[in-house]
mmCIF file of N, CA and C in Angstrom:
data_model
loop_
_atom_site.group_PDB
_atom_site.id
_atom_site.type_symbol
_atom_site.label_atom_id
_atom_site.label_comp_id
_atom_site.label_asym_id
_atom_site.label_seq_id
_atom_site.Cartn_x
_atom_site.Cartn_y
_atom_site.Cartn_z
ATOM 1 N N UNK C 1 16.089 -3.478 -8.139
ATOM 2 C CA UNK C 1 14.863 -2.771 -7.836
ATOM 3 C C UNK C 1 14.942 -2.295 -6.385
ATOM 4 N N UNK C 2 14.466 -1.088 -6.124
ATOM 5 C CA UNK C 2 14.555 -0.521 -4.775
ATOM 6 C C UNK C 2 13.513 -1.133 -3.839
ATOM 7 N N UNK C 3 13.735 -0.958 -2.538
ATOM 8 C CA UNK C 3 12.761 -1.423 -1.546
ATOM 9 C C UNK C 3 11.414 -0.751 -1.747
ATOM 10 N N UNK C 4 11.429 0.534 -2.124
ATOM 11 C CA UNK C 4 10.178 1.258 -2.358
ATOM 12 C C UNK C 4 9.427 0.650 -3.535
ATOM 13 N N UNK C 5 10.124 0.355 -4.617
ATOM 14 C CA UNK C 5 9.467 -0.254 -5.774
ATOM 15 C C UNK C 5 8.905 -1.630 -5.420
ATOM 16 N N UNK C 6 9.658 -2.410 -4.670
ATOM 17 C CA UNK C 6 9.165 -3.726 -4.248
ATOM 18 C C UNK C 6 7.945 -3.606 -3.335
ATOM 19 N N UNK C 7 7.933 -2.598 -2.482
ATOM 20 C CA UNK C 7 6.776 -2.375 -1.614
ATOM 21 C C UNK C 7 5.553 -1.970 -2.439
ATOM 22 N N UNK C 8 5.751 -1.139 -3.461
ATOM 23 C CA UNK C 8 4.636 -0.734 -4.332
ATOM 24 C C UNK C 8 4.087 -1.941 -5.076
ATOM 25 N N UNK C 9 4.969 -2.809 -5.570
ATOM 26 C CA UNK C 9 4.509 -4.020 -6.253
ATOM 27 C C UNK C 9 3.721 -4.904 -5.287
ATOM 28 N N UNK C 10 4.172 -5.012 -4.049
ATOM 29 C CA UNK C 10 3.446 -5.799 -3.049
ATOM 30 C C UNK C 10 2.046 -5.232 -2.830
ATOM 31 N N UNK C 11 1.942 -3.922 -2.672
ATOM 32 C CA UNK C 11 0.628 -3.287 -2.490
ATOM 33 C C UNK C 11 -0.247 -3.551 -3.714
ATOM 34 N N UNK C 12 0.334 -3.425 -4.906
ATOM 35 C CA UNK C 12 -0.435 -3.680 -6.132
ATOM 36 C C UNK C 12 -0.922 -5.128 -6.175
ATOM 37 N N UNK C 13 -0.064 -6.063 -5.803
ATOM 38 C CA UNK C 13 -0.478 -7.470 -5.785
ATOM 39 C C UNK C 13 -1.618 -7.696 -4.797
ATOM 40 N N UNK C 14 -1.534 -7.078 -3.632
ATOM 41 C CA UNK C 14 -2.602 -7.215 -2.640
ATOM 42 C C UNK C 14 -3.917 -6.701 -3.228
ATOM 43 N N UNK C 15 -3.862 -5.518 -3.833
ATOM 44 C CA UNK C 15 -5.078 -4.935 -4.415
ATOM 45 C C UNK C 15 -5.607 -5.775 -5.587
ATOM 46 N N UNK C 16 -4.708 -6.300 -6.414
ATOM 47 C CA UNK C 16 -5.125 -7.117 -7.556
ATOM 48 C C UNK C 16 -5.654 -8.483 -7.124
ATOM 49 N N UNK C 17 -5.247 -8.950 -5.958
ATOM 50 C CA UNK C 17 -5.691 -10.272 -5.504
ATOM 51 C C UNK C 17 -7.053 -10.230 -4.825
ATOM 52 N N UNK C 18 -7.367 -9.130 -4.175
ATOM 53 C CA UNK C 18 -8.563 -9.074 -3.332
ATOM 54 C C UNK C 18 -9.831 -9.430 -4.089
ATOM 55 N N UNK C 19 -10.029 -8.836 -5.264
ATOM 56 C CA UNK C 19 -11.265 -9.060 -6.004
ATOM 57 C C UNK C 19 -11.448 -10.538 -6.348
ATOM 58 N N UNK C 20 -10.374 -11.208 -6.769
ATOM 59 C CA UNK C 20 -10.515 -12.591 -7.179
ATOM 60 C C UNK C 20 -10.650 -13.542 -5.992
ATOM 61 N N UNK C 21 -9.989 -13.258 -4.900
ATOM 62 C CA UNK C 21 -10.180 -14.084 -3.704
ATOM 63 C C UNK C 21 -11.637 -13.964 -3.241
ATOM 64 N N UNK C 22 -12.121 -12.760 -3.157
ATOM 65 C CA UNK C 22 -13.485 -12.497 -2.697
ATOM 66 C C UNK C 22 -14.520 -13.098 -3.655
ATOM 67 N N UNK C 23 -14.358 -12.813 -4.953
ATOM 68 C CA UNK C 23 -15.331 -13.306 -5.938
ATOM 69 C C UNK C 23 -15.277 -14.819 -6.055
ATOM 70 N N UNK C 24 -14.076 -15.380 -6.032
ATOM 71 C CA UNK C 24 -13.953 -16.834 -6.116
ATOM 72 C C UNK C 24 -14.600 -17.526 -4.934
ATOM 73 N N UNK C 25 -14.362 -16.998 -3.733
ATOM 74 C CA UNK C 25 -14.991 -17.566 -2.544
ATOM 75 C C UNK C 25 -16.518 -17.490 -2.656
ATOM 76 N N UNK C 26 -17.022 -16.373 -3.144
ATOM 77 C CA UNK C 26 -18.465 -16.217 -3.324
ATOM 78 C C UNK C 26 -19.052 -17.230 -4.292
ATOM 79 N N UNK C 27 -18.350 -17.460 -5.393
ATOM 80 C CA UNK C 27 -18.836 -18.438 -6.372
ATOM 81 C C UNK C 27 -18.790 -19.855 -5.804
ATOM 82 N N UNK C 28 -17.780 -20.140 -5.004
ATOM 83 C CA UNK C 28 -17.670 -21.484 -4.428
ATOM 84 C C UNK C 28 -18.729 -21.743 -3.368
ATOM 85 N N UNK C 29 -19.131 -20.715 -2.637
ATOM 86 C CA UNK C 29 -20.119 -20.898 -1.574
ATOM 87 C C UNK C 29 -21.550 -20.674 -2.045
ATOM 88 N N UNK C 30 -21.743 -19.938 -3.140
ATOM 89 C CA UNK C 30 -23.081 -19.691 -3.674
ATOM 90 C C UNK C 30 -22.980 -19.436 -5.177
ATOM 91 N N UNK C 31 -22.928 -20.501 -5.970
ATOM 92 C CA UNK C 31 -22.687 -20.350 -7.406
ATOM 93 C C UNK C 31 -23.914 -19.953 -8.236
ATOM 94 N N UNK C 32 -25.081 -19.825 -7.624
ATOM 95 C CA UNK C 32 -26.325 -19.653 -8.384
ATOM 96 C C UNK C 32 -26.306 -18.423 -9.298
ATOM 97 N N UNK C 33 -25.885 -17.268 -8.794
ATOM 98 C CA UNK C 33 -25.888 -16.063 -9.615
ATOM 99 C C UNK C 33 -24.972 -16.185 -10.812
ATOM 100 N N UNK C 34 -23.775 -16.703 -10.586
ATOM 101 C CA UNK C 34 -22.821 -16.891 -11.679
ATOM 102 C C UNK C 34 -23.334 -17.943 -12.651
ATOM 103 N N UNK C 35 -23.918 -19.010 -12.137
ATOM 104 C CA UNK C 35 -24.474 -20.045 -13.010
ATOM 105 C C UNK C 35 -25.569 -19.452 -13.900
ATOM 106 N N UNK C 36 -26.364 -18.540 -13.355
ATOM 107 C CA UNK C 36 -27.396 -17.881 -14.151
ATOM 108 C C UNK C 36 -26.797 -17.052 -15.272
ATOM 109 N N UNK C 37 -25.714 -16.327 -14.982
ATOM 110 C CA UNK C 37 -25.048 -15.539 -16.034
ATOM 111 C C UNK C 37 -24.470 -16.453 -17.110
ATOM 112 N N UNK C 38 -23.877 -17.562 -16.676
ATOM 113 C CA UNK C 38 -23.273 -18.501 -17.620
ATOM 114 C C UNK C 38 -24.355 -19.120 -18.503
ATOM 115 N N UNK C 39 -25.444 -19.541 -17.898
ATOM 116 C CA UNK C 39 -26.553 -20.110 -18.662
ATOM 117 C C UNK C 39 -27.136 -19.064 -19.610
ATOM 118 N N UNK C 40 -27.239 -17.820 -19.132
ATOM 119 C CA UNK C 40 -27.760 -16.734 -19.966
ATOM 120 C C UNK C 40 -26.894 -16.449 -21.177
ATOM 121 N N UNK C 41 -25.608 -16.773 -21.086
ATOM 122 C CA UNK C 41 -24.694 -16.598 -22.216
ATOM 123 C C UNK C 41 -24.742 -17.803 -23.154
ATOM 124 N N UNK C 42 -25.603 -18.780 -22.833
ATOM 125 C CA UNK C 42 -25.775 -19.942 -23.701
ATOM 126 C C UNK C 42 -24.733 -21.029 -23.524
ATOM 127 N N UNK C 43 -24.024 -21.004 -22.413
ATOM 128 C CA UNK C 43 -22.995 -22.017 -22.180
ATOM 129 C C UNK C 43 -23.601 -23.199 -21.430
ATOM 130 N N UNK C 44 -23.110 -24.400 -21.703
ATOM 131 C CA UNK C 44 -23.629 -25.590 -21.018
ATOM 132 C C UNK C 44 -23.006 -25.755 -19.626
ATOM 133 N N UNK C 45 -23.573 -26.635 -18.844
ATOM 134 C CA UNK C 45 -23.037 -27.019 -17.530
ATOM 135 C C UNK C 45 -22.738 -25.791 -16.674
ATOM 136 N N UNK C 46 -23.726 -24.913 -16.570
ATOM 137 C CA UNK C 46 -23.527 -23.615 -15.934
ATOM 138 C C UNK C 46 -23.068 -23.721 -14.479
ATOM 139 N N UNK C 47 -23.645 -24.619 -13.717
ATOM 140 C CA UNK C 47 -23.254 -24.733 -12.305
ATOM 141 C C UNK C 47 -21.823 -25.253 -12.180
ATOM 142 N N UNK C 48 -21.472 -26.241 -12.976
ATOM 143 C CA UNK C 48 -20.102 -26.754 -12.966
ATOM 144 C C UNK C 48 -19.119 -25.652 -13.355
ATOM 145 N N UNK C 49 -19.447 -24.903 -14.405
ATOM 146 C CA UNK C 49 -18.566 -23.814 -14.833
ATOM 147 C C UNK C 49 -18.466 -22.720 -13.766
ATOM 148 N N UNK C 50 -19.545 -22.476 -13.034
ATOM 149 C CA UNK C 50 -19.503 -21.488 -11.951
ATOM 150 C C UNK C 50 -18.535 -21.947 -10.859
ATOM 151 N N UNK C 51 -18.604 -23.223 -10.490
ATOM 152 C CA UNK C 51 -17.665 -23.747 -9.493
ATOM 153 C C UNK C 51 -16.222 -23.689 -10.009
ATOM 154 N N UNK C 52 -16.017 -24.051 -11.270
ATOM 155 C CA UNK C 52 -14.665 -23.999 -11.845
ATOM 156 C C UNK C 52 -14.141 -22.563 -11.883
ATOM 157 N N UNK C 53 -15.008 -21.624 -12.259
ATOM 158 C CA UNK C 53 -14.598 -20.212 -12.265
ATOM 159 C C UNK C 53 -14.257 -19.763 -10.851
ATOM 160 N N UNK C 54 -15.071 -20.181 -9.879
ATOM 161 C CA UNK C 54 -14.799 -19.823 -8.490
ATOM 162 C C UNK C 54 -13.476 -20.380 -8.003
ATOM 163 N N UNK C 55 -13.203 -21.630 -8.321
ATOM 164 C CA UNK C 55 -11.931 -22.239 -7.909
ATOM 165 C C UNK C 55 -10.760 -21.538 -8.589
ATOM 166 N N UNK C 56 -10.906 -21.258 -9.886
ATOM 167 C CA UNK C 56 -9.848 -20.559 -10.624
ATOM 168 C C UNK C 56 -9.583 -19.189 -10.010
ATOM 169 N N UNK C 57 -10.641 -18.430 -9.767
ATOM 170 C CA UNK C 57 -10.485 -17.088 -9.208
ATOM 171 C C UNK C 57 -9.858 -17.134 -7.815
ATOM 172 N N UNK C 58 -10.330 -18.030 -6.978
ATOM 173 C CA UNK C 58 -9.825 -18.101 -5.610
ATOM 174 C C UNK C 58 -8.347 -18.497 -5.588
ATOM 175 N N UNK C 59 -8.006 -19.539 -6.325
ATOM 176 C CA UNK C 59 -6.618 -20.030 -6.329
ATOM 177 C C UNK C 59 -5.676 -19.003 -6.963
ATOM 178 N N UNK C 60 -6.066 -18.437 -8.094
ATOM 179 C CA UNK C 60 -5.184 -17.449 -8.731
ATOM 180 C C UNK C 60 -5.094 -16.176 -7.895
ATOM 181 N N UNK C 61 -6.167 -15.820 -7.215
ATOM 182 C CA UNK C 61 -6.122 -14.657 -6.329
ATOM 183 C C UNK C 61 -5.125 -14.861 -5.194
ATOM 184 N N UNK C 62 -5.141 -16.038 -4.595
ATOM 185 C CA UNK C 62 -4.179 -16.359 -3.538
ATOM 186 C C UNK C 62 -2.753 -16.354 -4.114
ATOM 187 N N UNK C 63 -2.589 -16.918 -5.311
ATOM 188 C CA UNK C 63 -1.260 -16.956 -5.936
ATOM 189 C C UNK C 63 -0.721 -15.551 -6.178
ATOM 190 N N UNK C 64 -1.563 -14.629 -6.636
ATOM 191 C CA UNK C 64 -1.129 -13.248 -6.831
ATOM 192 C C UNK C 64 -0.781 -12.626 -5.480
ATOM 193 N N UNK C 65 -1.593 -12.864 -4.479
ATOM 194 C CA UNK C 65 -1.361 -12.302 -3.151
ATOM 195 C C UNK C 65 0.018 -12.675 -2.617
ATOM 196 N N UNK C 66 0.372 -13.942 -2.718
ATOM 197 C CA UNK C 66 1.641 -14.399 -2.146
ATOM 198 C C UNK C 66 2.786 -14.357 -3.150
ATOM 199 N N UNK C 67 2.473 -14.061 -4.409
ATOM 200 C CA UNK C 67 3.516 -13.985 -5.425
ATOM 201 C C UNK C 67 4.052 -15.345 -5.825
ATOM 202 N N UNK C 68 3.164 -16.284 -6.107
ATOM 203 C CA UNK C 68 3.548 -17.639 -6.485
ATOM 204 C C UNK C 68 3.203 -17.891 -7.947
ATOM 205 N N UNK C 69 4.200 -18.333 -8.735
ATOM 206 C CA UNK C 69 3.994 -18.582 -10.169
ATOM 207 C C UNK C 69 3.353 -17.355 -10.835
ATOM 208 N N UNK C 70 3.843 -16.199 -10.480
ATOM 209 C CA UNK C 70 3.194 -14.935 -10.823
ATOM 210 C C UNK C 70 3.105 -14.692 -12.326
ATOM 211 N N UNK C 71 4.122 -15.045 -13.053
ATOM 212 C CA UNK C 71 4.081 -14.797 -14.498
ATOM 213 C C UNK C 71 3.007 -15.654 -15.163
ATOM 214 N N UNK C 72 2.936 -16.915 -14.813
ATOM 215 C CA UNK C 72 1.914 -17.800 -15.377
ATOM 216 C C UNK C 72 0.522 -17.341 -14.955
ATOM 217 N N UNK C 73 0.365 -17.079 -13.664
ATOM 218 C CA UNK C 73 -0.934 -16.660 -13.132
ATOM 219 C C UNK C 73 -1.348 -15.307 -13.727
ATOM 220 N N UNK C 74 -0.390 -14.398 -13.901
ATOM 221 C CA UNK C 74 -0.696 -13.099 -14.496
ATOM 222 C C UNK C 74 -1.252 -13.240 -15.900
ATOM 223 N N UNK C 75 -0.622 -14.065 -16.717
ATOM 224 C CA UNK C 75 -1.130 -14.283 -18.081
ATOM 225 C C UNK C 75 -2.493 -14.972 -18.048
ATOM 226 N N UNK C 76 -2.656 -15.952 -17.164
ATOM 227 C CA UNK C 76 -3.947 -16.654 -17.078
ATOM 228 C C UNK C 76 -5.063 -15.690 -16.682
ATOM 229 N N UNK C 77 -4.791 -14.815 -15.715
ATOM 230 C CA UNK C 77 -5.813 -13.855 -15.291
ATOM 231 C C UNK C 77 -6.072 -12.798 -16.361
ATOM 232 N N UNK C 78 -5.054 -12.399 -17.098
ATOM 233 C CA UNK C 78 -5.264 -11.442 -18.190
ATOM 234 C C UNK C 78 -6.211 -12.035 -19.232
ATOM 235 N N UNK C 79 -5.974 -13.288 -19.606
ATOM 236 C CA UNK C 79 -6.858 -13.955 -20.569
ATOM 237 C C UNK C 79 -8.262 -14.140 -20.000
ATOM 238 N N UNK C 80 -8.342 -14.528 -18.733
ATOM 239 C CA UNK C 80 -9.635 -14.713 -18.074
ATOM 240 C C UNK C 80 -10.433 -13.406 -18.067
ATOM 241 N N UNK C 81 -9.771 -12.311 -17.715
ATOM 242 C CA UNK C 81 -10.453 -11.007 -17.672
ATOM 243 C C UNK C 81 -10.942 -10.593 -19.056
ATOM 244 N N UNK C 82 -10.098 -10.771 -20.065
ATOM 245 C CA UNK C 82 -10.502 -10.400 -21.429
ATOM 246 C C UNK C 82 -11.663 -11.283 -21.901
ATOM 247 N N UNK C 83 -11.563 -12.587 -21.650
ATOM 248 C CA UNK C 83 -12.617 -13.519 -22.065
ATOM 249 C C UNK C 83 -13.941 -13.210 -21.379
ATOM 250 N N UNK C 84 -13.913 -13.094 -20.048
ATOM 251 C CA UNK C 84 -15.173 -12.857 -19.334
ATOM 252 C C UNK C 84 -15.744 -11.487 -19.654
ATOM 253 N N UNK C 85 -14.887 -10.510 -19.895
ATOM 254 C CA UNK C 85 -15.385 -9.195 -20.310
ATOM 255 C C UNK C 85 -16.106 -9.281 -21.638
ATOM 256 N N UNK C 86 -15.485 -9.946 -22.607
ATOM 257 C CA UNK C 86 -16.080 -10.056 -23.941
ATOM 258 C C UNK C 86 -17.361 -10.888 -23.925
ATOM 259 N N UNK C 87 -17.373 -11.971 -23.168
ATOM 260 C CA UNK C 87 -18.530 -12.881 -23.181
ATOM 261 C C UNK C 87 -19.683 -12.369 -22.319
ATOM 262 N N UNK C 88 -19.375 -11.845 -21.134
ATOM 263 C CA UNK C 88 -20.439 -11.521 -20.191
ATOM 264 C C UNK C 88 -20.754 -10.032 -20.061
ATOM 265 N N UNK C 89 -19.875 -9.163 -20.536
ATOM 266 C CA UNK C 89 -20.098 -7.738 -20.302
ATOM 267 C C UNK C 89 -20.130 -6.893 -21.571
ATOM 268 N N UNK C 90 -20.157 -7.517 -22.733
ATOM 269 C CA UNK C 90 -20.280 -6.737 -23.960
ATOM 270 C C UNK C 90 -21.721 -6.828 -24.452
ATOM 271 N N UNK C 91 -22.145 -5.844 -25.185
ATOM 272 C CA UNK C 91 -23.517 -5.837 -25.689
ATOM 273 C C UNK C 91 -24.494 -5.293 -24.666
ATOM 274 N N UNK C 92 -25.743 -5.352 -25.019
ATOM 275 C CA UNK C 92 -26.784 -4.809 -24.151
ATOM 276 C C UNK C 92 -27.431 -5.924 -23.330
ATOM 277 N N UNK C 93 -27.984 -5.517 -22.213
ATOM 278 C CA UNK C 93 -28.683 -6.437 -21.322
ATOM 279 C C UNK C 93 -30.174 -6.168 -21.457
ATOM 280 N N UNK C 94 -30.945 -7.215 -21.650
ATOM 281 C CA UNK C 94 -32.399 -7.090 -21.722
ATOM 282 C C UNK C 94 -33.017 -8.025 -20.696
ATOM 283 N N UNK C 95 -33.649 -7.463 -19.701
ATOM 284 C CA UNK C 95 -34.298 -8.267 -18.678
ATOM 285 C C UNK C 95 -35.803 -8.087 -18.857
ATOM 286 N N UNK C 96 -36.506 -9.165 -19.241
ATOM 287 C CA UNK C 96 -37.952 -9.041 -19.465
ATOM 288 C C UNK C 96 -38.673 -8.495 -18.243
ATOM 289 N N UNK C 97 -39.530 -7.510 -18.478
ATOM 290 C CA UNK C 97 -40.335 -6.940 -17.410
ATOM 291 C C UNK C 97 -39.679 -5.793 -16.665
ATOM 292 N N UNK C 98 -38.421 -5.521 -16.905
ATOM 293 C CA UNK C 98 -37.755 -4.408 -16.230
ATOM 294 C C UNK C 98 -38.060 -3.114 -16.968
ATOM 295 N N UNK C 99 -38.232 -2.024 -16.238
ATOM 296 C CA UNK C 99 -38.479 -0.734 -16.888
ATOM 297 C C UNK C 99 -37.237 -0.260 -17.656
ATOM 298 N N UNK C 100 -37.480 0.531 -18.713
ATOM 299 C CA UNK C 100 -36.372 1.024 -19.547
ATOM 300 C C UNK C 100 -35.319 1.768 -18.733
ATOM 301 N N UNK C 101 -35.743 2.540 -17.737
ATOM 302 C CA UNK C 101 -34.782 3.292 -16.922
ATOM 303 C C UNK C 101 -33.836 2.348 -16.181
ATOM 304 N N UNK C 102 -34.363 1.248 -15.682
ATOM 305 C CA UNK C 102 -33.520 0.279 -14.985
ATOM 306 C C UNK C 102 -32.573 -0.401 -15.961
ATOM 307 N N UNK C 103 -33.071 -0.713 -17.156
ATOM 308 C CA UNK C 103 -32.211 -1.348 -18.154
ATOM 309 C C UNK C 103 -31.093 -0.404 -18.590
ATOM 310 N N UNK C 104 -31.382 0.881 -18.676
ATOM 311 C CA UNK C 104 -30.333 1.847 -19.016
ATOM 312 C C UNK C 104 -29.224 1.837 -17.982
ATOM 313 N N UNK C 105 -29.610 1.776 -16.722
ATOM 314 C CA UNK C 105 -28.623 1.745 -15.643
ATOM 315 C C UNK C 105 -27.826 0.453 -15.685
ATOM 316 N N UNK C 106 -28.508 -0.662 -15.894
ATOM 317 C CA UNK C 106 -27.840 -1.960 -15.957
ATOM 318 C C UNK C 106 -26.864 -1.996 -17.141
ATOM 319 N N UNK C 107 -27.268 -1.450 -18.283
ATOM 320 C CA UNK C 107 -26.379 -1.444 -19.444
ATOM 321 C C UNK C 107 -25.174 -0.537 -19.225
ATOM 322 N N UNK C 108 -25.366 0.586 -18.549
ATOM 323 C CA UNK C 108 -24.226 1.450 -18.219
ATOM 324 C C UNK C 108 -23.267 0.713 -17.295
ATOM 325 N N UNK C 109 -23.802 0.031 -16.298
ATOM 326 C CA UNK C 109 -22.963 -0.748 -15.384
ATOM 327 C C UNK C 109 -22.237 -1.866 -16.123
ATOM 328 N N UNK C 110 -22.916 -2.512 -17.058
ATOM 329 C CA UNK C 110 -22.296 -3.576 -17.837
ATOM 330 C C UNK C 110 -21.119 -3.038 -18.656
ATOM 331 N N UNK C 111 -21.267 -1.841 -19.213
ATOM 332 C CA UNK C 111 -20.167 -1.219 -19.951
ATOM 333 C C UNK C 111 -18.986 -0.917 -19.047
ATOM 334 N N UNK C 112 -19.269 -0.470 -17.838
ATOM 335 C CA UNK C 112 -18.197 -0.213 -16.868
ATOM 336 C C UNK C 112 -17.492 -1.525 -16.514
ATOM 337 N N UNK C 113 -18.249 -2.592 -16.365
ATOM 338 C CA UNK C 113 -17.656 -3.897 -16.059
ATOM 339 C C UNK C 113 -16.751 -4.367 -17.202
ATOM 340 N N UNK C 114 -17.158 -4.115 -18.441
ATOM 341 C CA UNK C 114 -16.321 -4.470 -19.589
ATOM 342 C C UNK C 114 -14.998 -3.709 -19.526
ATOM 343 N N UNK C 115 -15.072 -2.399 -19.276
ATOM 344 C CA UNK C 115 -13.847 -1.599 -19.175
ATOM 345 C C UNK C 115 -12.983 -2.062 -18.000
ATOM 346 N N UNK C 116 -13.628 -2.400 -16.877
ATOM 347 C CA UNK C 116 -12.896 -2.903 -15.709
ATOM 348 C C UNK C 116 -12.144 -4.177 -16.053
ATOM 349 N N UNK C 117 -12.790 -5.092 -16.754
ATOM 350 C CA UNK C 117 -12.142 -6.350 -17.111
ATOM 351 C C UNK C 117 -10.932 -6.121 -18.015
ATOM 352 N N UNK C 118 -11.072 -5.252 -19.012
ATOM 353 C CA UNK C 118 -9.949 -4.992 -19.914
ATOM 354 C C UNK C 118 -8.830 -4.238 -19.195
ATOM 355 N N UNK C 119 -9.185 -3.357 -18.280
ATOM 356 C CA UNK C 119 -8.177 -2.645 -17.497
ATOM 357 C C UNK C 119 -7.408 -3.618 -16.612
ATOM 358 N N UNK C 120 -8.131 -4.528 -15.951
ATOM 359 C CA UNK C 120 -7.463 -5.542 -15.131
ATOM 360 C C UNK C 120 -6.578 -6.451 -15.980
ATOM 361 N N UNK C 121 -7.015 -6.773 -17.194
ATOM 362 C CA UNK C 121 -6.176 -7.590 -18.078
ATOM 363 C C UNK C 121 -4.837 -6.890 -18.292
ATOM 364 N N UNK C 122 -4.868 -5.580 -18.489
ATOM 365 C CA UNK C 122 -3.626 -4.822 -18.646
ATOM 366 C C UNK C 122 -2.755 -4.886 -17.404
ATOM 367 N N UNK C 123 -3.350 -4.778 -16.239
ATOM 368 C CA UNK C 123 -2.588 -4.852 -14.986
ATOM 369 C C UNK C 123 -1.947 -6.229 -14.822
ATOM 370 N N UNK C 124 -2.681 -7.282 -15.171
ATOM 371 C CA UNK C 124 -2.123 -8.631 -15.045
ATOM 372 C C UNK C 124 -1.036 -8.896 -16.076
ATOM 373 N N UNK C 125 -1.134 -8.280 -17.253
ATOM 374 C CA UNK C 125 -0.054 -8.383 -18.237
ATOM 375 C C UNK C 125 1.210 -7.733 -17.679
ATOM 376 N N UNK C 126 1.057 -6.568 -17.046
ATOM 377 C CA UNK C 126 2.217 -5.932 -16.403
ATOM 378 C C UNK C 126 2.817 -6.838 -15.333
ATOM 379 N N UNK C 127 1.974 -7.427 -14.502
ATOM 380 C CA UNK C 127 2.456 -8.310 -13.448
ATOM 381 C C UNK C 127 3.173 -9.519 -14.049
ATOM 382 N N UNK C 128 2.599 -10.096 -15.098
ATOM 383 C CA UNK C 128 3.224 -11.249 -15.749
ATOM 384 C C UNK C 128 4.556 -10.877 -16.382
ATOM 385 N N UNK C 129 4.655 -9.683 -16.918
ATOM 386 C CA UNK C 129 5.860 -9.253 -17.617
ATOM 387 C C UNK C 129 6.982 -8.868 -16.667
ATOM 388 N N UNK C 130 6.642 -8.122 -15.609
ATOM 389 C CA UNK C 130 7.675 -7.587 -14.728
ATOM 390 C C UNK C 130 7.851 -8.367 -13.428
ATOM 391 N N UNK C 131 6.949 -9.299 -13.149
ATOM 392 C CA UNK C 131 7.114 -10.165 -11.991
ATOM 393 C C UNK C 131 6.571 -9.593 -10.695
ATOM 394 N N UNK C 132 6.685 -10.397 -9.631
ATOM 395 C CA UNK C 132 6.032 -10.090 -8.366
ATOM 396 C C UNK C 132 6.835 -9.231 -7.402
ATOM 397 N N UNK C 133 8.067 -8.900 -7.750
ATOM 398 C CA UNK C 133 8.900 -8.139 -6.830
ATOM 399 C C UNK C 133 9.581 -9.036 -5.810
ATOM 400 N N UNK C 134 10.362 -8.394 -4.944
ATOM 401 C CA UNK C 134 11.187 -9.128 -3.981
ATOM 402 C C UNK C 134 10.375 -9.746 -2.852
ATOM 403 N N UNK C 135 9.228 -9.162 -2.536
ATOM 404 C CA UNK C 135 8.425 -9.654 -1.415
ATOM 405 C C UNK C 135 7.399 -10.656 -1.930
ATOM 406 N N UNK C 136 7.887 -11.824 -2.354
ATOM 407 C CA UNK C 136 7.018 -12.827 -2.971
ATOM 408 C C UNK C 136 7.624 -14.209 -2.791
ATOM 409 N N UNK C 137 6.796 -15.226 -2.923
ATOM 410 C CA UNK C 137 7.301 -16.595 -2.881
ATOM 411 C C UNK C 137 8.203 -16.874 -4.075
ATOM 412 N N UNK C 138 7.877 -16.305 -5.232
ATOM 413 C CA UNK C 138 8.733 -16.507 -6.402
ATOM 414 C C UNK C 138 10.147 -16.012 -6.131
ATOM 415 N N UNK C 139 10.285 -14.856 -5.511
ATOM 416 C CA UNK C 139 11.616 -14.315 -5.206
ATOM 417 C C UNK C 139 12.327 -15.190 -4.182
ATOM 418 N N UNK C 140 11.603 -15.672 -3.193
ATOM 419 C CA UNK C 140 12.212 -16.544 -2.172
ATOM 420 C C UNK C 140 12.681 -17.857 -2.802
ATOM 421 N N UNK C 141 11.900 -18.376 -3.737
ATOM 422 C CA UNK C 141 12.277 -19.625 -4.416
ATOM 423 C C UNK C 141 13.529 -19.413 -5.256
ATOM 424 N N UNK C 142 13.660 -18.267 -5.916
ATOM 425 C CA UNK C 142 14.860 -17.982 -6.710
ATOM 426 C C UNK C 142 16.083 -17.914 -5.822
ATOM 427 N N UNK C 143 15.926 -17.307 -4.644
ATOM 428 C CA UNK C 143 17.042 -17.223 -3.704
ATOM 429 C C UNK C 143 17.418 -18.620 -3.231
ATOM 430 N N UNK C 144 16.432 -19.454 -2.922
ATOM 431 C CA UNK C 144 16.698 -20.813 -2.456
ATOM 432 C C UNK C 144 17.426 -21.625 -3.518
ATOM 433 N N UNK C 145 17.009 -21.487 -4.771
ATOM 434 C CA UNK C 145 17.657 -22.208 -5.865
ATOM 435 C C UNK C 145 19.082 -21.711 -6.031
ATOM 436 N N UNK C 146 19.290 -20.403 -5.931
ATOM 437 C CA UNK C 146 20.635 -19.831 -6.079
ATOM 438 C C UNK C 146 21.557 -20.300 -4.959
ATOM 439 N N UNK C 147 21.041 -20.397 -3.734
ATOM 440 C CA UNK C 147 21.848 -20.850 -2.597
ATOM 441 C C UNK C 147 22.202 -22.324 -2.773
ATOM 442 N N UNK C 148 21.249 -23.118 -3.237
ATOM 443 C CA UNK C 148 21.473 -24.556 -3.411
ATOM 444 C C UNK C 148 22.493 -24.835 -4.521
ATOM 445 N N UNK C 149 22.572 -23.941 -5.494
ATOM 446 C CA UNK C 149 23.481 -24.167 -6.624
ATOM 447 C C UNK C 149 24.846 -23.805 -6.241
#
């Protein structure tokens, strides 16, 4: 793989990591909004699940950023994106007392979030399949193992 291709993969990893590092940190420091969404979906232990989601997002985001265990993390994030898209962003949103115009906007945004989640799942499948590139901890570990052998 060329240096240019490896640099593009690095940029892609940086961009793919930012959302999960940011969102995970937010859930860990203030889980209330996420806990409300989880409870609204009928799931138990909403606050605990919000913290677990935050930890998962933050740790996997860092792993993508540095290129650590990228294939495993890529598949895990692809499944996470598909699951959360299907559970939290499919269907219509009904907020009691909100005007119809606001609900229309919220439902349009929810549809965009569903598409975003499925699109990200595709990006993480690519990352899991083709790997993190040369500028990653995974690549450095392969070199270290090869030198030791």
